[in-house]
Amino acid sequence: MMNLYICSTIRNLMFSVLRAAEESDVNSIILMIVDQQHIDPSIFNKKVLPRNVQVNFIYRNNIRKLVDGSPVGHFFRLLASLNIKTNSSFRSRYRKWLLNTLSQELCLTQLPSKLVLFNDRSRVARLFRLAFRDYEVIEDGISNYSGVQLKPLESTWRFLTGHKLKKRYIGDDKRCKRIYLLNPENAPDAIREKTEKINFLNPARVSGICSSFFGLKSDAIKEGTLYIIATQPITAGNLTGSNFDLVIYGKVVEFLKNQGISPAFKVHPRESMNRYQEAFPDLQMVESKIPLELLIFGNESKCNIISVYSTAGMGFEKFCNRLTLIADDESERMAEVFDNWRASEKALDERVFHTLVKNVGL
């Protein structure tokens, strides 16, 4: 038996390694797509991985070129994009074709029998979904809880095909049999019955295997840093595109500095660190290619992770306080909240004050 994991973020990768290491009697291959977060494969130490775990770094563009290199490939990609349900005979033939086509890219020695995804809607994930009868999902981030609003065409198609959901949720496909979440009690009603709590965050493996695999250095963050601002690209309300996120982070920094605190920035891997270095030149910028959870794990003092609205630190509450400026019940109307902050500097100041003072007593 072999499990196949498809990842596209460093957090996905960390969770895959931990889950695969936990299932020591099962061989697992983890495919990490490096294009999305501009990952350099050379920074990882694969020698420290358990014998049953193999990590291969792949490029999305290479996969597309290989699949699109023949008429058959175009046909299969069309079926994958339409999420066509297939029989076992087709799946077996398609799986062999897909893995043979991508053999040089994937370095597979046997056919996997189980598929584990994070974002089951990505183009690469769809290609692999077509090859399996069903699959499982592990938490990818906020979208697991808030969902994504359907576009008009998607909404019309769902209505015509008998689907009642007005949002798209990771794992809402009938072929997804299980969804592993850090907080399944907060899952949307549409997928809640499929959810299970993540139970593979083994402290020994996090501090041992993952720290070595990701190349975590002892000086990755300044000693005594107890406040980390975790950034992320947010499209709601054009927050990042309009640079209003920098205004928000500036308010947080100003408030902390007035309390004699110098925070560090943990820039999201998909964002430019230069953007934040220019805005906050006197603050520490933590290496973006290391999962935030590795930085805070095992700290003697609890670290405070501040974000606009991110899952950063979720599941690691033993080691950190997760502080979000957007409340959970505001996640579906973030754009409205941002517009309110744009219109009223006082409202933004009050939110920063309320979030930090109420939660950590500054």
mmCIF file of C-alpha atoms in Angstrom:
data_model
loop_
_atom_site.group_PDB
_atom_site.id
_atom_site.type_symbol
_atom_site.label_atom_id
_atom_site.label_comp_id
_atom_site.label_asym_id
_atom_site.label_seq_id
_atom_site.Cartn_x
_atom_site.Cartn_y
_atom_site.Cartn_z
ATOM 1 C CA MET A 1 0.000 0.000 0.000
ATOM 2 C CA MET A 2 1.188 3.508 -0.790
ATOM 3 C CA ASN A 3 -0.309 6.904 0.023
ATOM 4 C CA LEU A 4 0.124 9.846 -2.326
ATOM 5 C CA TYR A 5 0.087 13.413 -0.956
ATOM 6 C CA ILE A 6 -0.223 16.502 -3.189
ATOM 7 C CA CYS A 7 1.046 19.711 -1.517
ATOM 8 C CA SER A 8 1.501 23.299 -2.618
ATOM 9 C CA THR A 9 2.430 25.181 0.592
ATOM 10 C CA ILE A 10 5.097 24.686 3.248
ATOM 11 C CA ARG A 11 2.364 24.137 5.829
ATOM 12 C CA ASN A 12 0.896 21.408 3.599
ATOM 13 C CA LEU A 13 4.349 19.876 3.402
ATOM 14 C CA MET A 14 4.856 19.894 7.166
ATOM 15 C CA PHE A 15 1.461 18.288 7.777
ATOM 16 C CA SER A 16 2.143 15.649 5.100
ATOM 17 C CA VAL A 17 5.497 14.703 6.621
ATOM 18 C CA LEU A 18 3.964 14.450 10.098
ATOM 19 C CA ARG A 19 0.985 12.374 8.907
ATOM 20 C CA ALA A 20 3.170 10.064 6.804
ATOM 21 C CA ALA A 21 5.665 9.591 9.646
ATOM 22 C CA GLU A 22 2.795 8.733 12.002
ATOM 23 C CA GLU A 23 1.711 5.909 9.668
ATOM 24 C CA SER A 24 5.066 4.156 9.836
ATOM 25 C CA ASP A 25 3.722 0.896 8.377
ATOM 26 C CA VAL A 26 2.582 2.594 5.148
ATOM 27 C CA ASN A 27 4.826 3.898 2.372
ATOM 28 C CA SER A 28 4.048 7.482 1.443
ATOM 29 C CA ILE A 29 5.188 9.722 -1.364
ATOM 30 C CA ILE A 30 4.719 13.462 -0.979
ATOM 31 C CA LEU A 31 4.632 15.607 -4.105
ATOM 32 C CA MET A 32 5.432 19.223 -3.287
ATOM 33 C CA ILE A 33 4.521 21.746 -5.996
ATOM 34 C CA VAL A 34 7.184 24.420 -5.690
ATOM 35 C CA ASP A 35 5.848 27.048 -8.132
ATOM 36 C CA GLN A 36 3.092 28.482 -5.944
ATOM 37 C CA GLN A 37 5.320 29.690 -3.102
ATOM 38 C CA HIS A 38 8.560 29.892 -5.103
ATOM 39 C CA ILE A 39 10.187 27.156 -3.031
ATOM 40 C CA ASP A 40 13.849 26.230 -3.524
ATOM 41 C CA PRO A 41 14.042 22.399 -3.213
ATOM 42 C CA SER A 42 17.715 22.561 -2.235
ATOM 43 C CA ILE A 43 16.951 24.026 1.197
ATOM 44 C CA PHE A 44 15.338 20.802 2.441
ATOM 45 C CA ASN A 45 17.226 17.902 4.035
ATOM 46 C CA LYS A 46 15.493 14.762 2.754
ATOM 47 C CA LYS A 47 18.068 12.507 4.433
ATOM 48 C CA VAL A 48 16.360 12.910 7.821
ATOM 49 C CA LEU A 49 13.003 11.563 6.611
ATOM 50 C CA PRO A 50 11.818 8.123 7.805
ATOM 51 C CA ARG A 51 12.327 5.233 5.379
ATOM 52 C CA ASN A 52 8.635 5.056 4.572
ATOM 53 C CA VAL A 53 8.436 8.729 3.531
ATOM 54 C CA GLN A 54 9.602 10.088 0.182
ATOM 55 C CA VAL A 55 9.351 13.757 -0.829
ATOM 56 C CA ASN A 56 9.620 14.824 -4.471
ATOM 57 C CA PHE A 57 9.567 18.449 -5.572
ATOM 58 C CA ILE A 58 7.630 19.057 -8.765
ATOM 59 C CA TYR A 59 6.884 22.014 -11.017
ATOM 60 C CA ARG A 60 3.309 22.708 -12.028
ATOM 61 C CA ASN A 61 4.358 23.977 -15.454
ATOM 62 C CA ASN A 62 6.314 20.779 -16.142
ATOM 63 C CA ILE A 63 3.260 18.678 -15.320
ATOM 64 C CA ARG A 64 1.091 20.744 -17.638
ATOM 65 C CA LYS A 65 3.579 20.403 -20.491
ATOM 66 C CA LEU A 66 3.831 16.635 -20.061
ATOM 67 C CA VAL A 67 0.067 16.125 -19.863
ATOM 68 C CA ASP A 68 -0.668 18.502 -22.746
ATOM 69 C CA GLY A 69 1.951 16.837 -24.928
ATOM 70 C CA SER A 70 -0.562 14.519 -26.594
ATOM 71 C CA PRO A 71 -4.229 14.481 -27.688
ATOM 72 C CA VAL A 72 -4.886 11.828 -25.037
ATOM 73 C CA GLY A 73 -3.511 14.170 -22.407
ATOM 74 C CA HIS A 74 -5.824 16.971 -23.532
ATOM 75 C CA PHE A 75 -8.773 14.566 -23.309
ATOM 76 C CA PHE A 76 -7.874 13.451 -19.798
ATOM 77 C CA ARG A 77 -7.356 17.041 -18.651
ATOM 78 C CA LEU A 78 -10.838 17.917 -19.923
ATOM 79 C CA LEU A 79 -12.343 15.015 -17.973
ATOM 80 C CA ALA A 80 -10.442 16.117 -14.872
ATOM 81 C CA SER A 81 -11.616 19.734 -15.142
ATOM 82 C CA LEU A 82 -15.232 18.563 -15.496
ATOM 83 C CA ASN A 83 -14.819 16.210 -12.518
ATOM 84 C CA ILE A 84 -16.191 13.266 -14.493
ATOM 85 C CA LYS A 85 -16.952 10.134 -12.466
ATOM 86 C CA THR A 86 -15.193 7.079 -13.940
ATOM 87 C CA ASN A 87 -15.239 3.312 -13.414
ATOM 88 C CA SER A 88 -12.444 1.244 -11.869
ATOM 89 C CA SER A 89 -11.152 -0.030 -15.220
ATOM 90 C CA PHE A 90 -10.764 3.509 -16.572
ATOM 91 C CA ARG A 91 -9.158 4.729 -13.353
ATOM 92 C CA SER A 92 -6.612 1.933 -13.418
ATOM 93 C CA ARG A 93 -5.613 2.645 -17.033
ATOM 94 C CA TYR A 94 -5.583 6.391 -16.490
ATOM 95 C CA ARG A 95 -3.504 6.101 -13.318
ATOM 96 C CA LYS A 96 -0.877 4.049 -15.138
ATOM 97 C CA TRP A 97 -0.874 6.511 -18.051
ATOM 98 C CA LEU A 98 -0.591 9.529 -15.736
ATOM 99 C CA LEU A 99 2.199 8.074 -13.641
ATOM 100 C CA ASN A 100 4.089 6.783 -16.685
ATOM 101 C CA THR A 101 3.763 10.180 -18.366
ATOM 102 C CA LEU A 102 5.050 11.910 -15.250
ATOM 103 C CA SER A 103 7.469 9.157 -14.206
ATOM 104 C CA GLN A 104 10.603 11.259 -14.598
ATOM 105 C CA GLU A 105 9.004 14.136 -12.712
ATOM 106 C CA LEU A 106 7.507 11.984 -9.931
ATOM 107 C CA CYS A 107 10.124 9.231 -9.483
ATOM 108 C CA LEU A 108 7.469 6.705 -8.426
ATOM 109 C CA THR A 109 8.448 3.078 -7.867
ATOM 110 C CA GLN A 110 4.912 1.731 -7.354
ATOM 111 C CA LEU A 111 1.324 2.782 -7.964
ATOM 112 C CA PRO A 112 -0.236 4.583 -4.985
ATOM 113 C CA SER A 113 -3.580 3.294 -3.751
ATOM 114 C CA LYS A 114 -4.704 6.235 -1.610
ATOM 115 C CA LEU A 115 -4.832 9.944 -2.444
ATOM 116 C CA VAL A 116 -4.504 12.723 0.148
ATOM 117 C CA LEU A 117 -5.079 16.339 -0.896
ATOM 118 C CA PHE A 118 -5.170 19.791 0.670
ATOM 119 C CA ASN A 119 -6.782 22.000 -1.972
ATOM 120 C CA ASP A 120 -8.840 19.495 -3.943
ATOM 121 C CA ARG A 121 -9.840 22.127 -6.513
ATOM 122 C CA SER A 122 -6.399 22.937 -7.892
ATOM 123 C CA ARG A 123 -5.656 21.864 -11.468
ATOM 124 C CA VAL A 124 -2.950 19.431 -10.420
ATOM 125 C CA ALA A 125 -5.188 17.938 -7.719
ATOM 126 C CA ARG A 126 -7.956 17.430 -10.289
ATOM 127 C CA LEU A 127 -5.595 15.472 -12.544
ATOM 128 C CA PHE A 128 -4.859 13.053 -9.729
ATOM 129 C CA ARG A 129 -8.447 12.914 -8.466
ATOM 130 C CA LEU A 130 -9.473 11.424 -11.799
ATOM 131 C CA ALA A 131 -7.178 8.459 -11.099
ATOM 132 C CA PHE A 132 -8.742 7.473 -7.762
ATOM 133 C CA ARG A 133 -12.183 6.342 -6.659
ATOM 134 C CA ASP A 134 -12.079 8.605 -3.611
ATOM 135 C CA TYR A 135 -9.671 10.690 -1.581
ATOM 136 C CA GLU A 136 -9.068 12.419 1.753
ATOM 137 C CA VAL A 137 -8.359 16.047 2.590
ATOM 138 C CA ILE A 138 -6.145 17.638 5.242
ATOM 139 C CA GLU A 139 -6.681 21.221 6.385
ATOM 140 C CA ASP A 140 -5.319 23.822 3.987
ATOM 141 C CA GLY A 141 -6.267 26.999 5.833
ATOM 142 C CA ILE A 142 -9.053 29.488 6.406
ATOM 143 C CA SER A 143 -10.916 28.348 3.280
ATOM 144 C CA ASN A 144 -11.716 25.046 5.012
ATOM 145 C CA TYR A 145 -13.923 26.991 7.405
ATOM 146 C CA SER A 146 -15.178 29.985 5.420
ATOM 147 C CA GLY A 147 -15.608 28.518 1.942
ATOM 148 C CA VAL A 148 -15.444 30.390 -1.363
ATOM 149 C CA GLN A 149 -18.376 32.249 -2.896
ATOM 150 C CA LEU A 150 -19.454 30.705 -6.187
ATOM 151 C CA LYS A 151 -19.121 32.684 -9.391
ATOM 152 C CA PRO A 152 -22.431 33.326 -11.237
ATOM 153 C CA LEU A 153 -21.728 30.629 -13.840
ATOM 154 C CA GLU A 154 -20.749 28.093 -11.166
ATOM 155 C CA SER A 155 -23.824 28.951 -9.125
ATOM 156 C CA THR A 156 -26.093 28.446 -12.134
ATOM 157 C CA TRP A 157 -24.426 25.126 -12.986
ATOM 158 C CA ARG A 158 -24.815 23.869 -9.414
ATOM 159 C CA PHE A 159 -28.477 24.872 -9.379
ATOM 160 C CA LEU A 160 -29.114 23.032 -12.651
ATOM 161 C CA THR A 161 -27.332 19.912 -11.369
ATOM 162 C CA GLY A 162 -29.244 19.846 -8.094
ATOM 163 C CA HIS A 163 -26.591 21.189 -5.716
ATOM 164 C CA LYS A 164 -27.989 23.520 -3.061
ATOM 165 C CA LEU A 165 -24.744 24.938 -1.656
ATOM 166 C CA LYS A 166 -24.111 28.597 -2.466
ATOM 167 C CA LYS A 167 -20.442 28.281 -1.556
ATOM 168 C CA ARG A 168 -17.673 25.925 -2.532
ATOM 169 C CA TYR A 169 -15.958 24.134 0.331
ATOM 170 C CA ILE A 170 -12.777 22.101 0.230
ATOM 171 C CA GLY A 171 -13.866 18.484 0.506
ATOM 172 C CA ASP A 172 -17.533 19.032 -0.400
ATOM 173 C CA ASP A 173 -17.202 16.649 -3.355
ATOM 174 C CA LYS A 174 -18.967 13.318 -2.803
ATOM 175 C CA ARG A 175 -15.748 11.438 -3.561
ATOM 176 C CA CYS A 176 -13.987 13.095 -0.626
ATOM 177 C CA LYS A 177 -14.548 10.630 2.196
ATOM 178 C CA ARG A 178 -12.771 12.340 5.076
ATOM 179 C CA ILE A 179 -11.591 15.829 6.022
ATOM 180 C CA TYR A 180 -8.958 16.209 8.742
ATOM 181 C CA LEU A 181 -9.158 19.575 10.519
ATOM 182 C CA LEU A 182 -7.508 21.166 13.527
ATOM 183 C CA ASN A 183 -10.891 22.461 14.685
ATOM 184 C CA PRO A 184 -13.623 20.240 13.199
ATOM 185 C CA GLU A 185 -16.159 21.748 15.591
ATOM 186 C CA ASN A 186 -15.908 24.970 13.551
ATOM 187 C CA ALA A 187 -16.432 23.257 10.197
ATOM 188 C CA PRO A 188 -19.350 24.437 8.020
ATOM 189 C CA ASP A 189 -22.507 22.334 8.265
ATOM 190 C CA ALA A 190 -22.089 21.297 4.620
ATOM 191 C CA ILE A 191 -18.985 19.202 5.381
ATOM 192 C CA ARG A 192 -19.048 18.689 9.157
ATOM 193 C CA GLU A 193 -20.121 15.035 9.090
ATOM 194 C CA LYS A 194 -16.978 14.161 7.100
ATOM 195 C CA THR A 195 -14.554 15.846 9.469
ATOM 196 C CA GLU A 196 -12.131 14.375 11.982
ATOM 197 C CA LYS A 197 -9.698 16.087 14.311
ATOM 198 C CA ILE A 198 -6.046 16.094 13.254
ATOM 199 C CA ASN A 199 -4.149 13.838 15.651
ATOM 200 C CA PHE A 200 -0.724 13.572 14.052
ATOM 201 C CA LEU A 201 0.961 16.675 15.522
ATOM 202 C CA ASN A 202 3.481 14.588 17.423
ATOM 203 C CA PRO A 203 5.756 16.911 19.487
ATOM 204 C CA ALA A 204 8.811 14.672 19.078
ATOM 205 C CA ARG A 205 8.434 14.568 15.289
ATOM 206 C CA VAL A 206 7.755 18.288 14.994
ATOM 207 C CA SER A 207 10.898 19.236 16.906
ATOM 208 C CA GLY A 208 12.948 16.360 15.477
ATOM 209 C CA ILE A 209 12.168 15.374 11.896
ATOM 210 C CA CYS A 210 10.521 18.613 10.741
ATOM 211 C CA SER A 211 13.080 20.978 12.262
ATOM 212 C CA SER A 212 15.896 19.097 10.530
ATOM 213 C CA PHE A 213 13.985 18.626 7.276
ATOM 214 C CA PHE A 214 13.153 22.340 6.952
ATOM 215 C CA GLY A 215 16.642 23.380 8.051
ATOM 216 C CA LEU A 216 15.452 25.374 11.044
ATOM 217 C CA LYS A 217 18.363 27.287 12.575
ATOM 218 C CA SER A 218 18.649 28.259 16.219
ATOM 219 C CA ASP A 219 18.862 31.935 15.282
ATOM 220 C CA ALA A 220 15.874 31.856 12.904
ATOM 221 C CA ILE A 221 14.159 34.292 15.225
ATOM 222 C CA LYS A 222 15.663 36.579 17.849
ATOM 223 C CA GLU A 223 15.641 35.177 21.352
ATOM 224 C CA GLY A 224 12.869 36.641 23.461
ATOM 225 C CA THR A 225 10.608 37.541 20.531
ATOM 226 C CA LEU A 226 7.087 37.066 21.851
ATOM 227 C CA TYR A 227 5.094 38.949 19.199
ATOM 228 C CA ILE A 228 5.029 37.844 15.565
ATOM 229 C CA ILE A 229 2.911 39.479 12.879
ATOM 230 C CA ALA A 230 1.885 36.835 10.343
ATOM 231 C CA THR A 231 1.005 38.307 6.956
ATOM 232 C CA GLN A 232 -0.976 36.823 4.111
ATOM 233 C CA PRO A 233 -2.291 37.956 0.724
ATOM 234 C CA ILE A 234 -5.988 38.820 1.132
ATOM 235 C CA THR A 235 -8.140 39.469 -1.921
ATOM 236 C CA ALA A 236 -11.330 40.305 0.008
ATOM 237 C CA GLY A 237 -11.978 44.019 -0.300
ATOM 238 C CA ASN A 238 -8.800 44.296 -2.392
ATOM 239 C CA LEU A 239 -6.951 44.512 0.925
ATOM 240 C CA THR A 240 -3.476 43.548 -0.295
ATOM 241 C CA GLY A 241 -3.896 44.957 -3.794
ATOM 242 C CA SER A 242 -4.680 48.400 -2.391
ATOM 243 C CA ASN A 243 -1.833 48.231 0.172
ATOM 244 C CA PHE A 244 -4.338 48.861 2.943
ATOM 245 C CA ASP A 245 -2.957 45.787 4.696
ATOM 246 C CA LEU A 246 0.248 47.785 5.301
ATOM 247 C CA VAL A 247 -1.833 50.464 7.017
ATOM 248 C CA ILE A 248 -3.339 47.814 9.294
ATOM 249 C CA TYR A 249 0.032 46.253 10.114
ATOM 250 C CA GLY A 250 1.382 49.752 10.726
ATOM 251 C CA LYS A 251 -1.292 50.339 13.362
ATOM 252 C CA VAL A 252 -0.384 47.048 15.074
ATOM 253 C CA VAL A 253 3.331 47.908 15.027
ATOM 254 C CA GLU A 254 2.660 51.403 16.383
ATOM 255 C CA PHE A 255 0.553 50.038 19.236
ATOM 256 C CA LEU A 256 3.167 47.426 20.195
ATOM 257 C CA LYS A 257 6.046 49.903 20.042
ATOM 258 C CA ASN A 258 4.133 52.219 22.370
ATOM 259 C CA GLN A 259 4.193 49.327 24.839
ATOM 260 C CA GLY A 260 7.950 48.925 24.395
ATOM 261 C CA ILE A 261 7.575 45.826 22.206
ATOM 262 C CA SER A 262 9.433 45.211 18.938
ATOM 263 C CA PRO A 263 7.540 42.551 16.940
ATOM 264 C CA ALA A 264 8.902 40.346 14.159
ATOM 265 C CA PHE A 265 7.262 39.807 10.775
ATOM 266 C CA LYS A 266 6.623 36.321 9.370
ATOM 267 C CA VAL A 267 5.902 37.075 5.722
ATOM 268 C CA HIS A 268 3.672 34.657 3.841
ATOM 269 C CA PRO A 269 5.698 32.545 1.338
ATOM 270 C CA ARG A 270 3.649 33.858 -1.596
ATOM 271 C CA GLU A 271 4.427 37.467 -0.730
ATOM 272 C CA SER A 272 7.485 39.608 -1.329
ATOM 273 C CA MET A 273 9.587 40.128 1.778
ATOM 274 C CA ASN A 274 10.984 43.327 0.221
ATOM 275 C CA ARG A 275 7.528 44.872 0.407
ATOM 276 C CA TYR A 276 7.517 44.557 4.174
ATOM 277 C CA GLN A 277 11.195 45.398 4.626
ATOM 278 C CA GLU A 278 10.596 48.711 2.878
ATOM 279 C CA ALA A 279 7.536 49.454 5.008
ATOM 280 C CA PHE A 280 9.091 48.348 8.312
ATOM 281 C CA PRO A 281 12.892 48.568 7.878
ATOM 282 C CA ASP A 282 13.685 48.466 11.602
ATOM 283 C CA LEU A 283 11.869 45.185 12.322
ATOM 284 C CA GLN A 284 13.061 41.589 12.009
ATOM 285 C CA MET A 285 11.820 39.626 8.991
ATOM 286 C CA VAL A 286 11.675 35.878 9.635
ATOM 287 C CA GLU A 287 12.534 33.446 6.814
ATOM 288 C CA SER A 288 9.284 32.897 4.918
ATOM 289 C CA LYS A 289 10.022 29.331 3.776
ATOM 290 C CA ILE A 290 9.888 27.902 7.316
ATOM 291 C CA PRO A 291 6.441 27.071 8.757
ATOM 292 C CA LEU A 292 5.552 29.473 11.533
ATOM 293 C CA GLU A 293 4.542 26.567 13.755
ATOM 294 C CA LEU A 294 8.133 25.299 13.767
ATOM 295 C CA LEU A 295 9.366 28.640 15.082
ATOM 296 C CA ILE A 296 7.045 28.688 18.071
ATOM 297 C CA PHE A 297 7.075 24.992 18.902
ATOM 298 C CA GLY A 298 8.666 24.203 22.233
ATOM 299 C CA ASN A 299 9.102 27.821 23.349
ATOM 300 C CA GLU A 300 9.272 28.229 27.110
ATOM 301 C CA SER A 301 7.052 31.320 26.890
ATOM 302 C CA LYS A 302 3.916 31.557 24.798
ATOM 303 C CA CYS A 303 4.357 33.542 21.612
ATOM 304 C CA ASN A 304 1.620 35.845 20.319
ATOM 305 C CA ILE A 305 0.751 35.415 16.632
ATOM 306 C CA ILE A 306 -1.043 38.473 15.264
ATOM 307 C CA SER A 307 -2.741 38.483 11.866
ATOM 308 C CA VAL A 308 -5.620 40.050 10.013
ATOM 309 C CA TYR A 309 -7.268 36.639 9.706
ATOM 310 C CA SER A 310 -5.028 33.618 9.370
ATOM 311 C CA THR A 311 -4.842 30.035 10.612
ATOM 312 C CA ALA A 312 -1.207 30.672 11.581
ATOM 313 C CA GLY A 313 -0.666 29.022 14.955
ATOM 314 C CA MET A 314 -3.970 27.149 14.899
ATOM 315 C CA GLY A 315 -3.586 23.762 16.556
ATOM 316 C CA PHE A 316 -0.486 24.942 18.408
ATOM 317 C CA GLU A 317 -2.311 26.947 21.081
ATOM 318 C CA LYS A 318 -0.202 25.256 23.750
ATOM 319 C CA PHE A 319 2.726 27.317 22.469
ATOM 320 C CA CYS A 320 1.044 30.499 21.212
ATOM 321 C CA ASN A 321 -1.868 32.884 21.460
ATOM 322 C CA ARG A 322 -3.543 33.296 18.070
ATOM 323 C CA LEU A 323 -4.811 36.861 17.720
ATOM 324 C CA THR A 324 -6.846 37.833 14.651
ATOM 325 C CA LEU A 325 -8.211 41.298 13.940
ATOM 326 C CA ILE A 326 -11.125 39.754 12.061
ATOM 327 C CA ALA A 327 -13.453 37.754 14.312
ATOM 328 C CA ASP A 328 -14.593 34.305 13.180
ATOM 329 C CA ASP A 329 -18.161 35.522 12.706
ATOM 330 C CA GLU A 330 -16.869 38.291 10.407
ATOM 331 C CA SER A 331 -15.010 36.001 8.000
ATOM 332 C CA GLU A 332 -17.786 36.033 5.407
ATOM 333 C CA ARG A 333 -18.018 39.845 5.352
ATOM 334 C CA MET A 334 -14.369 40.827 5.588
ATOM 335 C CA ALA A 335 -14.639 43.272 2.695
ATOM 336 C CA GLU A 336 -17.343 45.169 4.580
ATOM 337 C CA VAL A 337 -15.163 45.333 7.713
ATOM 338 C CA PHE A 338 -12.181 46.592 5.702
ATOM 339 C CA ASP A 339 -14.326 49.321 4.126
ATOM 340 C CA ASN A 340 -15.370 50.396 7.613
ATOM 341 C CA TRP A 341 -11.726 50.622 8.693
ATOM 342 C CA ARG A 342 -10.859 52.620 5.577
ATOM 343 C CA ALA A 343 -13.636 55.071 6.365
ATOM 344 C CA SER A 344 -12.848 55.329 10.063
ATOM 345 C CA GLU A 345 -9.301 55.331 11.429
ATOM 346 C CA LYS A 346 -10.839 55.339 14.891
ATOM 347 C CA ALA A 347 -12.628 52.052 14.169
ATOM 348 C CA LEU A 348 -9.325 50.459 13.116
ATOM 349 C CA ASP A 349 -7.514 51.808 16.189
ATOM 350 C CA GLU A 350 -10.246 50.444 18.439
ATOM 351 C CA ARG A 351 -10.051 47.009 16.801
ATOM 352 C CA VAL A 352 -6.271 46.824 17.289
ATOM 353 C CA PHE A 353 -6.626 47.977 20.909
ATOM 354 C CA HIS A 354 -9.479 45.562 21.615
ATOM 355 C CA THR A 355 -7.675 42.574 20.049
ATOM 356 C CA LEU A 356 -4.367 43.052 21.839
ATOM 357 C CA VAL A 357 -5.539 44.351 25.213
ATOM 358 C CA LYS A 358 -8.399 41.899 25.658
ATOM 359 C CA ASN A 359 -6.373 38.829 24.720
ATOM 360 C CA VAL A 360 -2.914 39.457 26.159
ATOM 361 C CA GLY A 361 -3.517 42.333 28.554
ATOM 362 C CA LEU A 362 -1.198 44.921 27.020
#
